[in-house]
Amino acid sequence: MFRKILIANRGEIAVRIINTAREMGIKTVTVYSDFDEYSLYTKLSDESYHIGESPASKSYLMADKIIETAKISGAEAIHPGYGFLSERSFFAKLCSDNGIEFIGPDHNAIELLGSKTDAKTLAINNKVPVVPGSGKPLTDISEIRKIAKEVGYPVLIKASAGGGGKGMRIVRSENEIEEALRIARSEAKSSFGDDSIFVEKYIDVPRHIEFQILADKHGNVIHLGERECSMQRRHQKIIEETPSVIVNEELRNEMGECAKRLVKASGYSNAGTVEFIVDRNNKFYFLEVNTRLQVEHPITEIRTGLDLVREQLKIAWGEKLDLEQEDIEFRGSVIECRICAEDSENNFIPSTGKITNINKVLGSGMREDTGIEQGDTVSVFYDPMIAKLISYGKDRLSAINRMKRALSQYKIDGIKTNISFLLDLLESPEFIDGNYHTQFIESKFLERLKAKDRPDELTSRALALAAALRAENKKPRQSINGTSEYSHWASKRTENLR
Amino acid sequence: MFRKILIANRGEIAVRIINTAREMGIKTVTVYSDFDEYSLYTKLSDESYHIGESPASKSYLMADKIIETAKISGAEAIHPGYGFLSERSFFAKLCSDNGIEFIGPDHNAIELLGSKTDAKTLAINNKVPVVPGSGKPLTDISEIRKIAKEVGYPVLIKASAGGGGKGMRIVRSENEIEEALRIARSEAKSSFGDDSIFVEKYIDVPRHIEFQILADKHGNVIHLGERECSMQRRHQKIIEETPSVIVNEELRNEMGECAKRLVKASGYSNAGTVEFIVDRNNKFYFLEVNTRLQVEHPITEIRTGLDLVREQLKIAWGEKLDLEQEDIEFRGSVIECRICAEDSENNFIPSTGKITNINKVLGSGMREDTGIEQGDTVSVFYDPMIAKLISYGKDRLSAINRMKRALSQYKIDGIKTNISFLLDLLESPEFIDGNYHTQFIESKFLERLKAKDRPDELTSRALALAAALRAENKKPRQSINGTSEYSHWASKRTENLR
Amino acid sequence: MKKYFISIDCAEPKIEVNLNGLNSSLIDGIESKYSYKIINDNVMVLRMDNLNFYFDFNSEGNEYLQIGLNGRVYDVDCKSDLDVLIEKMSGNKTDGKAVKEIKSPMPGIIKKVNVASGQDVAKGEVLLVLEAMKMENEIKAIVDCKIKKVNVEQMSSVEKNELLIILE
Amino acid sequence: MKKYFISIDCAEPKIEVNLNGLNSSLIDGIESKYSYKIINDNVMVLRMDNLNFYFDFNSEGNEYLQIGLNGRVYDVDCKSDLDVLIEKMSGNKTDGKAVKEIKSPMPGIIKKVNVASGQDVAKGEVLLVLEAMKMENEIKAIVDCKIKKVNVEQMSSVEKNELLIILE
């Protein structure tokens, strides 16, 4: 096994990788920007090297600097984590050109799967369903009508040169198409100077369901089941769970086999994720492949009992998978919530500052992956996600209730977080029923949130008393018989109702 | 289900019970002594009532006061946790006499199993192996010889009136017995005025292996596998694990069936633990039944995916077990380490004081059950165990390495702990091989520890530099360009080896 | 006896709390026994008639004191009887005081300036777009108002709490 | 340049550390670059030649500074060159100073008193038995010594650090 690896990442995922490496007796090298000089992940790693300024473009995206650090420190492999350089084929190639093992797929596989059109072609060639449509730009109206009829309404028509929604139209029935095409082509012509048009099936209220894949360098591929990732805002996943309430054994096998076929055909090795969208009839369509570890990988780890980082390291080292598909056993229900430093009540504006206090309980059935400690600062430079809470339950309701319990016990002060928003989501009837899709939050949920509940009368009285006691104790006077050593407040004891 | 329960306990087990109750929508009432007025478990519960002074005899053992509190608060049931009143049949009876459900077995079952001789008789009647021996006091030498021969050497002879090792002798072969009997009887006569003697098989280097049982009020009983609890010092368990390396499928079934038979025969309901000792030939003998939740129950929870407190509450409410024996699936390997406030290097003397700082990572595969937070105080009044760390691994070695990782990342300051001792145990060849017994620590391990390793040269240099830097910063002068707000020390940044 | 007036999430009428010093309080006329412990500047446990409330406080950079309880956050405004008296005497209720300055909620870069000095803007109108943490954040007018001065221009880099716009 | 002499777990010879103020140190003659951050009174991270050491400190109530690293605890004695100079001048090495007082390591009850004033005791002999946390703890002589005075009697209740025995 590797003796030493470099982790080209930061925050919670760096901590996550360090932990497994340490458990396997592998030394870890971390790199840091100015901001991260003493961030938790550096403290937990064996060695750390400064690689640049705080903005990622001047540090964590500096491929050459990272390769150089790997060489100086004697690291034999690089784990890219997620984000940053993790899906950049040139970086994987740079590693291999420098004799360093990239802990991820070969750069050719990254490139192939990184191209949406190449990946789609590969899917079609391997009998993996894709969203049906023209596949190529068309100008002939009758052909467009024909394909629209074939794939079935509603369809989406979009300018082939388009982007950002311009020249894009949903057509719900055949008698709307003529008019829609006219407008779309005219928009396309004026915006892009090209009036050719794609047409494909429009998937209304889709779910985002993805499959975790493990592939070794010897051609063995297994899947570890699905993750339901439809709870999104602005295309950012917020809550993920496994299993998905809509995926039964048969669908799981079918989708899993598709995912395996696709990955195998791409010459892939290491961990990867095949993303699908699923329509309301549970028909699924290939979306894309994420050629790296996902943020939400812990829910799969808990449901399968496996350590995905350990599997990644073993695969990168050249070991054969010691698991076959039939060895994978699923247990219980697992949910992940992403805790972000943002003000959910104020348009999710990122919240920065020093974390003055953290209290949490966790306990039975909970896992937390985090990259911060009390006293740390949340900056504008990086992702606002500060922790992931993961709950296990024998059944889905137990997992939900456990997550609610742990979130309500999680206190973090000095910044604002989305914890209250997460609780609202978990308590929504749609989530409880498992009846949600990628547009749920923006199309329905945010509106509903604006009518905020008032605290009940008891809570109001307690809040009022707490505020009064705080004000009373904040007064600039000597503290009397204080028991708190941390604070300039006074503290009182009472005989209570004994 | 119950709407409100009272928890007649404190510390980590109270927190543990509160969490599951909260997940089930059950309100919790806690009781506290003077010392525990603001202990974590009170803060996390819905209501708290003062019941007396800090010594347990004046608070947590005050059965009447606790019953009264249950009535005042409207609690419908009492969870006794472990220790304190949990195995006192009179308390279970007091609950039922007052119309309060005791979350545990019926008082008759507690009484029956609480008597060593009654429990042993019950075992014999139900074909559960017990340590073979005379079973009753003997005076006739030839009968003693006969029984010794029957059970096989070595045998233990002990004064029937004895205690504390007096009049107790191990006899390893038949030609030693005459002399040994003479001495034992003379000691017994002079010490107790009674020279009658028990004789039973002496189990050398025994293992302590126990089985978790669940029994409902409808006569259904299942077992949840074994826990290996042989790592003990002064009869206190320190590290527990499941599965035991010596228990194979066949032995598990056999012991599990014995445990179930015994529990069923006693009219038992709720969670319980049947303890066995196992000799070096893997022959097992019934020891006793613990009629309550065990400290080490989390390892069974993780290996089976069940929540034992939830099962306890369902059983107490009168529900039928929704699991049959064949539904129980075991996964992976789980280890628990008990973190105690004690000075392992100084004869394990308890360490008390204020916990000034806690830093821990936990993360993937780790669970912590604790009753303390940073700023809390460890007192002399209660058990020195302050936290339990539990590690899961796909296999035993992964679980061990994960536990070592988490222990080495667990910083707790202000008191001394046994963390270093736990690491020494985990690293001992005997533990790694699973080749240990209840006498291992006292007979072999402590002696070995005295030859303490020196830190390596690099660690020494770093320690020296850290001490010098601390001394330099502790000087009574103005801090210069400090970045730490918590401390009166100065803090420095450097350009490092960029 | 100390008297305080508290408003939660801007609710009116305010809750009146009387602390009488014997660990007994009168909250809107209802008497409660209590005890409490301040754990640190951010955390406090209150036991009111044997019920536990494990609060945390967040006050920095916010108009109101934010009190967290069981994962929920409440905006709490607390004034002593003295505060109220001073307000009355100065004839200027703090509550009615309009916001006169708009400050940056976080460090970032101004991507867009939609308004100019002297301009009238309606509640909800986007004044500026601030980019931070790779996200665009719209800064909107929370009341109808008139712009007195815009202190930043497009692509200005701003710090947290930096003054962006002054209102009339 | 500041100079310190450090002994770890009583090892001799001591390690000599020179801090030269440029984030560079000379430790027993070996040069190291370093940076560090003091997180709080108990925790410090040191980066020495790019290697990370995440230390915690425990000093209260102990003779030595206890430094924790990766779950292990080391007794560290640290003296500046000035300390050493003062020791030399006073002709009394602190190291050689015998323990003259035996204090209670924790609160508890004295269950047994095995010695009396004037008695000679050998190293390892049990002087007292202290019951605390439901456990009996033996307090032994760590060197051969003579008892000057016993301050407690059987069933005395004692506080932490209370003086139990004075040695000659």
XYZ file of N, CA and C in Angstrom, chain B residues 110-285:
528
model
N -36.557 -10.033 38.352
C -35.336 -9.407 38.879
C -34.890 -10.140 40.142
N -35.848 -10.452 41.005
C -35.506 -11.095 42.264
C -34.949 -12.497 42.033
N -35.635 -13.241 41.179
C -35.210 -14.611 40.879
C -33.793 -14.624 40.315
N -33.551 -13.775 39.330
C -32.244 -13.789 38.667
C -31.187 -13.078 39.497
N -31.626 -12.237 40.433
C -30.688 -11.533 41.291
C -30.077 -12.441 42.350
N -30.745 -13.560 42.625
C -30.184 -14.516 43.584
C -29.299 -15.500 42.844
N -28.001 -15.536 43.213
C -27.056 -16.380 42.479
C -27.456 -17.851 42.524
N -27.898 -18.290 43.703
C -28.220 -19.719 43.803
C -29.503 -20.047 43.056
N -30.516 -19.181 43.158
C -31.760 -19.428 42.415
C -31.497 -19.412 40.919
N -30.694 -18.450 40.486
C -30.402 -18.338 39.060
C -29.673 -19.588 38.573
N -28.752 -20.080 39.417
C -27.980 -21.263 39.046
C -28.895 -22.488 38.948
N -29.792 -22.597 39.898
C -30.747 -23.709 39.867
C -31.608 -23.641 38.601
N -32.070 -22.441 38.316
C -32.878 -22.235 37.111
C -32.100 -22.658 35.864
N -30.824 -22.314 35.851
C -29.980 -22.671 34.711
C -29.896 -24.186 34.579
N -29.597 -24.841 35.699
C -29.459 -26.308 35.672
C -30.752 -26.943 35.177
N -31.877 -26.439 35.690
C -33.172 -27.010 35.300
C -33.482 -26.789 33.830
N -32.825 -25.804 33.240
C -33.097 -25.512 31.838
C -31.943 -25.911 30.924
N -31.107 -26.833 31.469
C -30.016 -27.377 30.651
C -29.051 -26.312 30.144
N -28.850 -25.296 30.973
C -27.827 -24.301 30.677
C -26.615 -24.665 31.516
N -25.450 -24.868 30.880
C -24.295 -25.326 31.656
C -23.880 -24.332 32.736
N -23.574 -24.865 33.907
C -23.021 -24.033 34.972
C -21.670 -24.636 35.350
N -20.881 -23.886 36.072
C -19.588 -24.415 36.490
C -19.855 -25.642 37.351
N -19.352 -26.821 36.954
C -19.682 -28.033 37.699
C -19.016 -28.030 39.067
N -19.723 -28.593 40.049
C -19.165 -28.638 41.403
C -20.172 -29.223 42.362
N -19.856 -29.081 43.645
C -20.680 -29.722 44.662
C -22.061 -29.074 44.780
N -22.121 -27.790 44.495
C -23.423 -27.116 44.572
C -23.881 -26.883 45.989
N -23.393 -27.728 46.942
C -23.738 -27.521 48.341
C -22.500 -27.746 49.208
N -22.477 -27.218 50.422
C -21.295 -27.380 51.284
C -21.113 -28.834 51.711
N -19.855 -29.268 51.747
C -19.542 -30.655 52.094
C -18.549 -30.675 53.253
N -18.608 -31.773 54.019
C -17.595 -31.951 55.072
C -16.854 -33.263 54.884
N -17.452 -34.180 54.172
C -16.885 -35.512 53.995
C -15.780 -35.482 52.933
N -14.558 -35.768 53.380
C -13.403 -35.677 52.479
C -13.534 -36.580 51.270
N -14.009 -37.791 51.483
C -14.075 -38.729 50.352
C -15.082 -38.243 49.312
N -16.143 -37.578 49.781
C -17.115 -37.038 48.831
C -16.492 -35.873 48.037
N -15.736 -35.040 48.759
C -15.051 -33.923 48.084
C -14.114 -34.453 47.011
N -13.338 -35.500 47.380
C -12.410 -36.100 46.405
C -13.164 -36.621 45.200
N -14.292 -37.243 45.495
C -15.068 -37.860 44.420
C -15.555 -36.789 43.430
N -16.100 -35.711 43.981
C -16.613 -34.643 43.118
C -15.473 -33.973 42.355
N -14.358 -33.763 43.031
C -13.198 -33.157 42.373
C -12.801 -33.989 41.167
N -12.822 -35.288 41.355
C -12.444 -36.196 40.274
C -13.467 -36.112 39.138
N -14.740 -36.052 39.525
C -15.800 -35.949 38.524
C -15.670 -34.703 37.648
N -15.525 -33.541 38.303
C -15.494 -32.287 37.529
C -14.154 -32.124 36.822
N -13.120 -32.785 37.344
C -11.823 -32.739 36.696
C -10.958 -31.612 37.222
N -9.675 -31.906 37.354
C -8.736 -30.906 37.855
C -8.398 -29.920 36.755
N -7.996 -28.671 37.099
C -7.939 -28.115 38.453
C -9.317 -27.818 39.018
N -9.386 -27.864 40.352
C -10.631 -27.497 41.017
C -10.365 -26.351 42.004
N -11.442 -25.691 42.356
C -11.362 -24.623 43.342
C -12.071 -25.137 44.589
N -11.393 -25.068 45.734
C -12.112 -25.379 46.972
C -12.238 -24.094 47.765
N -13.425 -23.872 48.319
C -13.595 -22.624 49.074
C -14.511 -22.848 50.266
N -14.207 -22.141 51.333
C -15.006 -22.228 52.559
C -16.427 -21.778 52.244
N -17.396 -22.551 52.678
C -18.782 -22.184 52.364
C -19.161 -20.884 53.053
N -18.530 -20.589 54.188
C -18.821 -19.340 54.887
C -17.875 -18.221 54.449
N -17.029 -18.534 53.501
C -15.902 -17.654 53.183
C -16.252 -16.405 52.407
N -15.200 -15.735 51.988
C -15.320 -14.486 51.254
C -13.968 -13.836 51.196
N -13.750 -13.010 50.187
C -12.487 -12.267 50.092
C -11.279 -13.156 49.912
N -11.474 -14.352 49.371
C -10.314 -15.194 49.064
C -9.867 -16.052 50.230
N -10.382 -15.777 51.426
C -9.952 -16.568 52.583
C -10.505 -17.976 52.494
N -9.657 -18.947 52.807
C -10.111 -20.336 52.737
C -10.366 -20.794 51.323
N -9.764 -20.103 50.337
C -9.960 -20.480 48.939
C -8.642 -20.994 48.384
N -8.707 -22.105 47.656
C -7.470 -22.708 47.139
C -7.709 -23.347 45.780
N -6.739 -23.167 44.910
C -6.789 -23.861 43.620
C -6.011 -25.164 43.775
N -6.613 -26.255 43.345
C -5.932 -27.556 43.422
C -5.767 -28.082 42.008
N -4.527 -28.316 41.624
C -4.263 -28.605 40.220
C -4.217 -30.100 39.888
N -4.013 -30.924 40.902
C -4.022 -32.362 40.615
C -4.423 -33.129 41.864
N -4.770 -34.380 41.692
C -5.338 -35.147 42.788
C -4.370 -35.300 43.950
N -3.088 -35.413 43.650
C -2.157 -35.613 44.762
C -1.916 -34.364 45.605
N -2.487 -33.219 45.180
C -2.369 -32.007 46.001
C -3.569 -31.843 46.931
N -4.635 -32.621 46.675
C -5.914 -32.235 47.290
C -5.955 -32.436 48.798
N -5.343 -33.486 49.270
C -5.395 -33.779 50.701
C -4.826 -32.596 51.513
N -3.619 -32.208 51.114
C -2.938 -31.110 51.798
C -3.735 -29.799 51.689
N -4.237 -29.535 50.483
C -4.988 -28.301 50.251
C -6.252 -28.262 51.099
N -6.935 -29.379 51.171
C -8.166 -29.453 51.964
C -7.872 -29.195 53.433
N -6.766 -29.792 53.902
C -6.400 -29.634 55.299
C -6.200 -28.148 55.633
N -5.449 -27.471 54.804
C -5.176 -26.054 55.057
C -6.466 -25.231 54.950
N -7.229 -25.477 53.871
C -8.448 -24.697 53.641
C -9.421 -24.852 54.805
N -9.581 -26.087 55.267
C -10.538 -26.322 56.352
C -10.060 -25.700 57.652
N -8.747 -25.744 57.865
C -8.245 -25.165 59.105
C -8.412 -23.644 59.065
N -8.117 -23.024 57.896
C -8.339 -21.588 57.743
C -9.806 -21.246 57.949
N -10.658 -22.061 57.317
C -12.103 -21.811 57.373
C -12.601 -21.919 58.812
N -12.118 -22.930 59.484
C -12.514 -23.156 60.878
C -12.133 -21.960 61.746
N -10.858 -21.544 61.612
C -10.405 -20.463 62.479
C -11.023 -19.117 62.095
N -11.248 -18.913 60.788
C -11.805 -17.615 60.365
C -13.305 -17.532 60.558
N -13.991 -18.604 60.225
C -15.454 -18.531 60.194
C -16.133 -19.478 61.177
N -15.338 -20.305 61.807
C -15.920 -21.277 62.723
C -16.731 -22.349 62.026
N -16.469 -22.549 60.750
C -17.252 -23.496 59.950
C -16.305 -24.081 58.911
N -16.042 -25.375 58.987
C -15.053 -25.925 58.056
C -15.687 -26.659 56.875
N -16.954 -26.408 56.612
C -17.540 -27.057 55.431
C -17.030 -26.336 54.183
N -16.996 -27.070 53.097
C -16.231 -26.664 51.909
C -17.089 -26.888 50.656
N -17.031 -25.872 49.745
C -17.556 -26.072 48.389
C -16.416 -26.548 47.509
N -16.735 -27.332 46.519
C -15.715 -27.653 45.515
C -16.345 -27.462 44.142
N -15.618 -26.799 43.257
C -16.117 -26.657 41.877
C -14.950 -26.589 40.916
N -15.251 -26.773 39.692
C -14.210 -26.739 38.662
C -13.597 -25.348 38.649
N -12.258 -25.310 38.574
C -11.575 -24.043 38.482
C -11.388 -23.688 37.014
N -11.941 -22.535 36.618
C -11.803 -22.100 35.224
C -10.621 -21.152 35.154
N -9.558 -21.661 34.587
C -8.340 -20.872 34.483
C -8.486 -19.921 33.290
N -7.882 -18.769 33.385
C -7.894 -17.750 32.324
C -9.219 -17.734 31.551
N -10.295 -17.471 32.261
C -11.593 -17.513 31.586
C -11.838 -16.259 30.750
N -12.683 -16.409 29.765
C -13.213 -15.253 29.051
C -14.584 -14.925 29.611
N -14.925 -13.658 29.541
C -16.257 -13.215 29.926
C -16.993 -12.875 28.637
N -17.993 -13.682 28.304
C -18.762 -13.451 27.077
C -20.233 -13.407 27.438
N -20.911 -12.365 26.975
C -22.304 -12.198 27.367
C -23.191 -12.079 26.136
N -24.457 -12.435 26.298
C -25.425 -12.374 25.204
C -26.518 -11.367 25.496
N -26.777 -10.530 24.509
C -27.867 -9.561 24.619
C -29.173 -10.254 24.261
N -30.156 -10.037 25.103
C -31.470 -10.659 24.940
C -32.541 -9.580 24.831
N -33.532 -9.832 24.011
C -34.759 -9.030 24.043
C -35.933 -9.982 24.245
N -36.785 -9.666 25.207
C -37.959 -10.501 25.464
C -39.169 -9.589 25.586
N -40.237 -9.923 24.876
C -41.433 -9.093 25.022
C -42.359 -9.693 26.081
N -43.500 -9.051 26.284
C -44.409 -9.522 27.328
C -45.331 -10.625 26.833
N -45.060 -11.083 25.613
C -45.920 -12.107 25.026
C -45.186 -13.426 24.845
N -44.040 -13.540 25.527
C -43.334 -14.800 25.498
C -42.334 -14.970 24.364
N -42.127 -13.912 23.571
C -41.144 -14.004 22.493
C -39.781 -13.539 22.980
N -38.760 -14.329 22.679
C -37.399 -13.994 23.103
C -36.452 -14.152 21.931
N -35.593 -13.171 21.728
C -34.526 -13.321 20.732
C -33.203 -12.911 21.367
N -32.118 -13.372 20.766
C -30.814 -12.870 21.211
C -30.177 -12.080 20.080
N -29.317 -11.127 20.463
C -28.680 -10.244 19.473
C -27.177 -10.479 19.405
N -26.790 -11.718 19.699
C -25.371 -12.041 19.586
C -24.610 -11.719 20.857
N -23.309 -11.998 20.783
C -22.478 -11.919 21.982
C -21.699 -10.610 22.057
N -21.207 -10.363 23.265
C -20.215 -9.310 23.481
C -19.052 -9.927 24.242
N -17.868 -9.704 23.745
C -16.647 -10.184 24.394
C -16.207 -9.108 25.370
N -16.256 -9.416 26.676
C -15.967 -8.397 27.699
C -14.843 -8.844 28.625
N -13.877 -9.537 28.070
C -12.829 -10.095 28.932
C -11.746 -9.086 29.303
N -11.730 -7.947 28.611
C -10.679 -6.976 28.925
C -11.117 -6.176 30.143
N -10.665 -6.652 31.312
C -11.120 -6.092 32.579
C -9.939 -5.774 33.495
N -10.162 -4.803 34.368
C -9.226 -4.565 35.452
C -10.053 -4.444 36.717
N -9.708 -5.160 37.713
C -10.485 -5.186 38.960
C -11.961 -5.451 38.687
N -12.240 -6.387 37.810
C -13.616 -6.767 37.446
C -14.387 -5.650 36.748
N -13.715 -4.586 36.374
C -14.355 -3.522 35.604
C -14.000 -3.714 34.146
N -15.027 -3.778 33.290
C -14.773 -3.894 31.861
C -14.151 -2.601 31.349
N -13.209 -2.735 30.430
C -12.533 -1.552 29.886
C -12.751 -1.446 28.383
N -12.579 -2.587 27.706
C -12.815 -2.642 26.267
C -13.762 -3.816 26.007
N -14.796 -3.578 25.194
C -15.700 -4.659 24.810
C -15.743 -4.723 23.290
N -15.992 -5.915 22.768
C -16.086 -6.029 21.315
C -17.082 -7.098 20.911
N -17.593 -6.950 19.691
C -18.448 -7.970 19.120
C -18.167 -8.044 17.636
N -18.056 -9.202 16.992
C -18.130 -10.498 17.631
C -16.882 -10.804 18.450
N -16.968 -11.884 19.248
C -15.785 -12.399 19.929
C -15.016 -13.254 18.934
N -13.699 -13.158 18.966
C -12.920 -13.961 18.009
C -13.094 -15.456 18.242
N -13.509 -15.855 19.446
C -13.603 -17.302 19.684
C -15.012 -17.844 19.445
N -15.960 -16.975 19.152
C -17.333 -17.455 18.981
C -17.636 -17.629 17.487
N -17.784 -18.860 17.081
C -18.190 -19.097 15.698
C -19.707 -19.266 15.642
N -20.223 -19.399 14.443
C -21.665 -19.490 14.221
C -22.316 -20.549 15.122
N -21.664 -21.694 15.207
C -22.233 -22.809 15.966
C -22.297 -22.487 17.457
N -21.181 -21.970 17.970
C -21.131 -21.634 19.389
C -22.112 -20.496 19.705
N -22.203 -19.545 18.770
C -23.135 -18.424 18.952
C -24.566 -18.936 19.082
N -24.929 -19.839 18.204
C -26.278 -20.393 18.260
C -26.510 -21.138 19.567
N -25.519 -21.932 19.942
C -25.664 -22.747 21.141
C -25.797 -21.878 22.392
N -24.890 -20.922 22.533
C -24.935 -20.045 23.704
C -26.195 -19.179 23.671
N -26.513 -18.671 22.488
C -27.697 -17.818 22.335
C -28.965 -18.556 22.729
N -29.063 -19.833 22.335
C -30.249 -20.621 22.682
C -30.320 -20.859 24.188
N -29.165 -21.102 24.797
C -29.131 -21.253 26.260
C -29.634 -19.982 26.939
N -29.114 -18.856 26.459
C -29.488 -17.572 27.061
C -30.994 -17.354 26.936
N -31.527 -17.662 25.770
C -32.953 -17.466 25.540
C -33.788 -18.383 26.444
N -33.361 -19.647 26.551
C -34.082 -20.608 27.398
C -34.165 -20.122 28.834
N -33.014 -19.656 29.315
C -32.936 -19.236 30.707
C -33.847 -18.041 30.965
N -33.763 -17.069 30.090
C -34.532 -15.842 30.243
C -36.024 -16.146 30.156
N -36.374 -17.002 29.215
C -37.767 -17.365 29.023
C -38.319 -18.042 30.281
N -37.495 -18.925 30.844
C -37.928 -19.677 32.029
C -38.139 -18.761 33.234
N -37.460 -17.605 33.217
C -37.551 -16.722 34.386
C -38.756 -15.786 34.299
N -39.516 -15.860 33.224
C -40.663 -14.963 33.068
C -40.241 -13.540 32.774
N -39.151 -13.426 32.055
C -38.502 -12.137 31.817
C -39.144 -11.386 30.666
N -39.199 -10.064 30.778
C -39.440 -9.253 29.594
C -38.469 -8.087 29.615
N -38.328 -7.419 28.466
C -37.418 -6.292 28.234
C -36.004 -6.759 27.881
N -35.073 -5.800 27.822
C -33.697 -6.131 27.452
C -32.973 -6.728 28.646
N -32.081 -7.637 28.387
C -31.297 -8.241 29.458
C -30.038 -8.850 28.894
N -29.133 -9.215 29.789
C -27.869 -9.777 29.345
C -27.545 -11.024 30.147
N -27.259 -12.105 29.442
C -26.863 -13.338 30.103
C -25.342 -13.462 29.997
N -24.692 -13.503 31.141
C -23.233 -13.564 31.164
C -22.761 -15.005 31.321
N -21.727 -15.335 30.565
C -21.101 -16.648 30.651
C -19.611 -16.482 30.885
N -18.990 -17.495 31.499
C -17.544 -17.577 31.376
C -17.228 -18.721 30.434
N -16.150 -18.558 29.697
C -15.783 -19.544 28.683
C -14.350 -19.968 28.951
N -14.122 -21.269 29.004
C -12.760 -21.729 29.304
C -11.935 -21.853 28.027
N -10.693 -22.301 28.188
C -9.811 -22.275 27.020
C -10.183 -23.308 25.967
N -11.064 -24.215 26.340
C -11.551 -25.168 25.335
C -12.900 -24.745 24.753
N -13.245 -23.484 24.965
C -14.510 -22.925 24.483
C -15.731 -23.612 25.083
N -15.563 -24.211 26.272
C -16.733 -24.661 27.013
C -17.251 -23.475 27.792
N -18.567 -23.308 27.803
C -19.109 -22.120 28.456
C -19.974 -22.501 29.648
N -20.020 -21.605 30.612
C -20.752 -21.821 31.852
C -21.514 -20.548 32.194
